[in-house]
CSV table of C-alpha atoms and ligand atoms in Angstrom, one decimal:
chain,number,residue,atom,x,y,z
A,1,UNK,CA,0.0,0.0,0.0
A,2,UNK,CA,1.3,3.5,-0.8
A,3,UNK,CA,2.2,5.7,2.1
A,4,UNK,CA,0.0,8.7,2.5
A,5,UNK,CA,1.3,11.9,4.0
A,6,UNK,CA,-1.1,14.8,4.7
A,7,UNK,CA,0.1,18.3,5.7
A,8,UNK,CA,-2.4,19.9,8.0
A,9,UNK,CA,-2.0,23.6,8.1
A,10,UNK,CA,-4.8,24.0,10.7
A,11,UNK,CA,-5.7,27.7,10.9
A,12,UNK,CA,-2.6,29.0,9.2
A,13,UNK,CA,-2.0,30.6,5.8
A,14,UNK,CA,-4.8,32.6,4.3
A,15,UNK,CA,-5.1,33.1,0.5
A,16,UNK,CA,-2.2,35.6,0.5
A,17,UNK,CA,0.3,33.0,1.8
A,18,UNK,CA,-1.1,29.7,0.5
A,19,UNK,CA,0.2,30.0,-3.0
A,20,UNK,CA,3.7,30.7,-1.8
A,21,UNK,CA,3.7,27.5,0.3
A,22,UNK,CA,2.5,25.4,-2.7
A,23,UNK,CA,5.1,26.9,-5.0
A,24,UNK,CA,7.9,26.3,-2.5
A,25,UNK,CA,6.8,22.8,-1.8
A,26,UNK,CA,6.6,22.0,-5.6
A,27,UNK,CA,10.2,23.0,-5.8
A,28,UNK,CA,11.1,20.2,-3.4
A,29,UNK,CA,12.4,16.9,-4.7
A,30,UNK,CA,9.5,14.5,-3.9
A,31,UNK,CA,9.5,10.7,-3.9
A,32,UNK,CA,7.3,9.3,-6.6
A,33,UNK,CA,5.8,6.4,-4.7
A,34,UNK,CA,4.2,8.5,-1.9
A,35,UNK,CA,0.7,10.0,-1.9
A,36,UNK,CA,1.0,13.5,-0.6
A,37,UNK,CA,-1.8,15.9,0.2
A,38,UNK,CA,-2.1,19.3,1.9
A,39,UNK,CA,-5.1,20.3,4.0
A,40,UNK,CA,-5.6,24.0,3.8
A,41,UNK,CA,-8.2,26.4,5.3
A,42,UNK,CA,-11.3,26.7,3.1
A,43,UNK,CA,-10.6,30.3,2.2
A,44,UNK,CA,-7.2,29.2,0.8
A,45,UNK,CA,-8.4,26.5,-1.5
A,46,UNK,CA,-8.7,28.8,-4.5
A,47,UNK,CA,-5.2,30.2,-4.1
A,48,UNK,CA,-3.7,26.7,-3.5
A,49,UNK,CA,-5.6,25.4,-6.6
A,50,UNK,CA,-4.4,28.4,-8.7
A,51,UNK,CA,-0.8,27.8,-7.7
A,52,UNK,CA,-1.1,24.1,-8.4
A,53,UNK,CA,-2.5,24.6,-11.8
A,54,UNK,CA,-2.9,21.2,-13.4
A,55,UNK,CA,-0.3,19.6,-11.1
A,56,UNK,CA,-1.8,16.9,-8.9
A,57,UNK,CA,1.0,16.8,-6.3
A,58,UNK,CA,0.3,17.7,-3.6
A,59,UNK,CA,-3.4,16.6,-3.7
A,60,UNK,CA,-5.7,19.2,-2.2
A,61,UNK,CA,-7.5,18.4,1.0
A,62,UNK,CA,-9.9,20.4,3.2
A,63,UNK,CA,-10.1,20.4,6.9
A,64,UNK,CA,-13.8,20.0,7.4
A,65,UNK,CA,-17.1,19.8,5.5
A,66,UNK,CA,-20.8,19.9,6.3
A,67,UNK,CA,-23.1,16.9,5.7
A,68,UNK,CA,-25.7,18.5,3.5
A,69,UNK,CA,-25.0,19.5,-0.1
A,70,UNK,CA,-26.8,22.9,0.2
A,71,UNK,CA,-29.3,24.7,2.2
A,72,UNK,CA,-29.8,27.0,5.2
A,73,UNK,CA,-26.6,26.2,7.1
A,74,UNK,CA,-25.0,29.5,7.6
A,75,UNK,CA,-21.2,29.4,7.6
A,76,UNK,CA,-20.9,25.8,6.5
A,77,UNK,CA,-19.2,24.4,3.4
A,78,UNK,CA,-20.6,21.4,1.5
A,79,UNK,CA,-18.6,18.5,0.0
A,80,UNK,CA,-19.8,19.5,-3.5
A,81,UNK,CA,-18.4,23.0,-3.0
A,82,UNK,CA,-15.0,21.5,-2.1
A,83,UNK,CA,-15.2,19.4,-5.2
A,84,UNK,CA,-15.2,22.6,-7.3
A,85,UNK,CA,-11.6,23.1,-6.2
A,86,UNK,CA,-10.6,19.6,-7.0
A,87,UNK,CA,-10.4,18.6,-3.3
A,88,UNK,CA,-9.6,14.9,-3.0
A,89,UNK,CA,-9.4,14.4,0.7
A,90,UNK,CA,-11.2,16.0,3.7
A,91,UNK,CA,-10.4,15.7,7.4
A,92,UNK,CA,-13.4,15.1,9.6
A,93,UNK,CA,-13.5,14.9,13.4
A,94,UNK,CA,-10.2,16.4,14.1
A,95,UNK,CA,-9.8,16.5,17.9
A,96,UNK,CA,-9.5,20.3,17.9
A,97,UNK,CA,-13.1,20.4,16.4
A,98,UNK,CA,-14.4,17.7,18.7
A,99,UNK,CA,-13.0,19.4,21.8
A,100,UNK,CA,-13.4,23.1,20.9
A,101,UNK,CA,-16.6,23.0,18.8
A,102,UNK,CA,-18.4,20.0,20.3
A,103,UNK,CA,-18.4,17.8,17.3
A,104,UNK,CA,-19.8,14.5,18.2
A,105,UNK,CA,-19.3,11.0,16.8
A,106,UNK,CA,-22.6,11.3,15.1
A,107,UNK,CA,-21.7,14.6,13.4
A,108,UNK,CA,-18.4,13.2,12.3
A,109,UNK,CA,-20.1,10.1,10.9
A,110,UNK,CA,-22.6,12.2,8.9
A,111,UNK,CA,-19.8,14.3,7.4
A,112,UNK,CA,-17.7,11.3,6.4
A,113,UNK,CA,-20.7,9.7,4.7
A,114,UNK,CA,-21.6,12.9,2.8
A,115,UNK,CA,-18.0,13.2,1.6
A,116,UNK,CA,-18.0,9.7,0.2
A,117,UNK,CA,-21.2,10.4,-1.6
A,118,UNK,CA,-19.6,13.5,-3.2
A,119,UNK,CA,-16.5,11.5,-4.2
A,120,UNK,CA,-14.1,13.0,-1.7
A,121,UNK,CA,-12.1,10.6,0.6
A,122,UNK,CA,-12.9,11.3,4.3
A,123,UNK,CA,-9.9,11.2,6.6
A,124,UNK,CA,-11.7,10.4,9.9
A,125,UNK,CA,-9.7,11.5,12.9
A,126,UNK,CA,-10.0,9.5,16.1
A,127,UNK,CA,-7.9,9.3,19.2
A,128,UNK,CA,-8.0,9.3,23.0
A,129,UNK,CA,-7.3,12.1,25.4
A,130,UNK,CA,-4.9,12.0,28.3
A,131,UNK,CA,-7.8,11.5,30.7
A,132,UNK,CA,-8.8,8.4,28.7
A,133,UNK,CA,-5.3,7.0,29.1
A,134,UNK,CA,-5.4,7.6,32.8
A,135,UNK,CA,-8.7,5.8,33.1
A,136,UNK,CA,-7.5,2.9,31.0
A,137,UNK,CA,-10.2,3.4,28.4
A,138,UNK,CA,-8.1,3.9,25.2
A,139,UNK,CA,-9.5,0.8,23.4
A,140,UNK,CA,-13.0,1.6,24.4
A,141,UNK,CA,-12.9,5.2,23.3
A,142,UNK,CA,-11.3,4.3,20.0
A,143,UNK,CA,-13.8,1.5,19.2
A,144,UNK,CA,-16.7,3.8,19.9
A,145,UNK,CA,-15.3,6.6,17.7
A,146,UNK,CA,-14.4,4.2,14.9
A,147,UNK,CA,-17.6,2.2,14.9
A,148,UNK,CA,-19.8,5.3,14.9
A,149,UNK,CA,-18.0,6.5,11.7
A,150,UNK,CA,-18.0,3.1,10.1
A,151,UNK,CA,-21.8,2.7,10.7
A,152,UNK,CA,-22.3,5.6,8.3
A,153,UNK,CA,-20.0,4.6,5.5
A,154,UNK,CA,-21.6,3.3,2.2
A,155,UNK,CA,-19.6,0.2,1.8
A,156,UNK,CA,-16.1,-1.1,2.2
A,157,UNK,CA,-15.2,-0.3,-1.5
A,158,UNK,CA,-15.6,3.5,-1.4
A,159,UNK,CA,-12.3,4.8,-0.1
A,160,UNK,CA,-11.9,6.1,3.4
A,161,UNK,CA,-8.9,6.8,5.7
A,162,UNK,CA,-8.7,6.8,9.5
A,163,UNK,CA,-6.2,9.0,11.2
A,164,UNK,CA,-5.2,7.8,14.7
A,165,UNK,CA,-4.3,11.0,16.6
A,166,UNK,CA,-3.8,10.6,20.3
A,167,UNK,CA,-5.0,14.0,21.6
A,168,UNK,CA,-2.2,14.2,24.2
A,169,UNK,CA,0.4,14.0,21.4
A,170,UNK,CA,-1.0,16.6,19.1
A,171,UNK,CA,1.2,19.7,19.1
A,172,UNK,CA,2.8,18.6,22.3
A,173,UNK,CA,6.2,17.5,21.0
A,174,UNK,CA,5.4,14.1,22.7
A,175,UNK,CA,5.1,11.6,19.8
A,176,UNK,CA,3.3,8.4,20.6
A,177,UNK,CA,5.7,5.5,20.8
A,178,UNK,CA,5.4,3.5,17.5
A,179,UNK,CA,4.5,0.3,19.4
A,180,UNK,CA,1.6,2.1,21.1
A,181,UNK,CA,0.5,3.6,17.7
A,182,UNK,CA,0.7,0.1,16.3
A,183,UNK,CA,-1.7,-1.3,18.9
A,184,UNK,CA,-4.2,1.5,18.3
A,185,UNK,CA,-4.0,0.9,14.5
A,186,UNK,CA,-4.8,-2.7,15.2
A,187,UNK,CA,-7.8,-1.8,17.2
A,188,UNK,CA,-9.0,0.4,14.4
A,189,UNK,CA,-8.3,-2.3,11.7
A,190,UNK,CA,-10.1,-4.9,13.7
A,191,UNK,CA,-13.2,-2.7,13.9
A,192,UNK,CA,-13.1,-2.3,10.1
A,193,UNK,CA,-12.8,-6.0,9.7
A,194,UNK,CA,-15.8,-6.5,11.9
A,195,UNK,CA,-17.9,-4.0,10.0
A,196,UNK,CA,-16.8,-5.1,6.5
A,197,UNK,CA,-14.4,-8.0,6.0
A,198,UNK,CA,-10.7,-8.8,6.3
A,199,UNK,CA,-10.0,-7.7,2.7
A,200,UNK,CA,-11.4,-4.3,3.3
A,201,UNK,CA,-9.5,-4.1,6.6
A,202,UNK,CA,-6.2,-5.1,5.1
A,203,UNK,CA,-6.6,-2.4,2.3
A,204,UNK,CA,-7.8,0.3,4.6
A,205,UNK,CA,-5.4,3.2,5.1
A,206,UNK,CA,-4.8,4.1,8.7
A,207,UNK,CA,-2.4,6.9,9.3
A,208,UNK,CA,-0.8,8.3,12.5
A,209,UNK,CA,-0.8,11.9,13.6
A,210,UNK,CA,0.7,13.7,16.7
A,211,UNK,CA,4.1,15.4,16.8
A,212,UNK,CA,5.3,13.8,13.6
A,213,UNK,CA,8.5,15.4,12.2
A,214,UNK,CA,11.3,14.7,9.9
A,215,UNK,CA,13.2,12.9,12.7
A,216,UNK,CA,10.5,10.4,13.6
A,217,UNK,CA,8.6,9.9,10.4
A,218,UNK,CA,10.8,6.9,9.3
A,219,UNK,CA,9.9,5.0,12.5
A,220,UNK,CA,6.2,5.4,11.9
A,221,UNK,CA,6.1,4.5,8.3
A,222,UNK,CA,8.2,1.4,9.0
A,223,UNK,CA,5.8,0.3,11.7
A,224,UNK,CA,3.4,-2.5,10.6
A,225,UNK,CA,-0.1,-1.2,10.0
A,226,UNK,CA,0.9,2.5,10.0
A,227,UNK,CA,0.2,3.6,6.4
A,228,UNK,CA,1.2,7.2,6.6
A,229,UNK,CA,1.0,10.4,8.7
A,230,UNK,CA,-1.0,13.5,9.3
A,231,UNK,CA,1.4,16.3,10.0
A,232,UNK,CA,0.6,19.6,11.7
A,233,UNK,CA,3.4,21.8,13.0
A,234,UNK,CA,6.1,20.1,10.8
A,235,UNK,CA,4.2,20.9,7.7
A,236,UNK,CA,4.1,24.7,8.0
A,237,UNK,CA,7.5,25.1,6.4
A,238,UNK,CA,7.3,23.6,2.9
A,239,UNK,CA,11.0,22.7,3.0
A,240,UNK,CA,10.7,20.9,6.3
A,241,UNK,CA,7.6,19.0,4.9
A,242,UNK,CA,9.6,18.2,1.8
A,243,UNK,CA,12.4,16.8,3.9
A,244,UNK,CA,9.8,14.8,5.9
A,245,UNK,CA,8.4,13.3,2.6
A,246,UNK,CA,11.9,12.3,1.5
A,247,UNK,CA,12.7,10.8,4.8
A,248,UNK,CA,9.5,8.8,4.8
A,249,UNK,CA,10.4,7.3,1.5
A,250,UNK,CA,14.1,7.7,0.7
A,251,UNK,CA,13.8,5.6,-2.5
B,301,LIG,P1,1.0,18.1,15.1
B,301,LIG,O1,-0.5,18.1,14.7
B,301,LIG,O2,1.8,17.4,14.0
B,301,LIG,O3,1.4,19.6,15.2
B,301,LIG,O4,1.1,17.4,16.4
B,301,LIG,C1,-1.1,16.9,14.1
B,301,LIG,C2,-2.6,17.2,13.8
B,301,LIG,O5,-3.2,17.7,14.7
B,301,LIG,O6,-3.1,16.8,12.7
């Protein structure tokens, strides 16, 4: 399976700066057998697309989408609107949205399903908090988040991605030990197998996120069951993200 690396700018780089990042990143020497995407703020999609032109690397991703295709939903953006920019992936359920904006498993599930219907690959973010770790409920929390999302997916054939992002590791400089990430990925893969079948589970992409940088990416992508990474802080500098991509796949 090809490794997938997604840069997550979070709330950085408006339209004035987005094009510069894309142009600088395109100047990086990039491995051919990696899938690379960049998740930009909605308002920067047009600028990022304009700088990309017809180029397909990096693929464009969005950071959120609403579950309806149009209607009276002030402030929201629909999957079909994202499609107009050629968006291929869209994050849903990032922990910052779950924790700061009250997104529930049910909302995340509806968003993931709507994206699939529109032909955009949902990148469903799941992960435990530090409090969950203390209470020994990591597996329980992960299973609940994953099965809620899986329940809404059309079938096992339409692509989807899970991103395992332990909340305590995001932006903290405390990467999750690869062995622990491996265990979490196994829990997610088992849930996929239960919902669909082992073929779907084997082919499902599950990526890791949380303090990934150019120094530790190699450890993650060489860990069984870790199919890539979602990268926040270390993606803000296009040259650092370029180096991270080369380190993930030195071939
Ligand atoms: P980080 O963020 O790489 O800065 O820890 C990852 C994420 O939240 O997607």
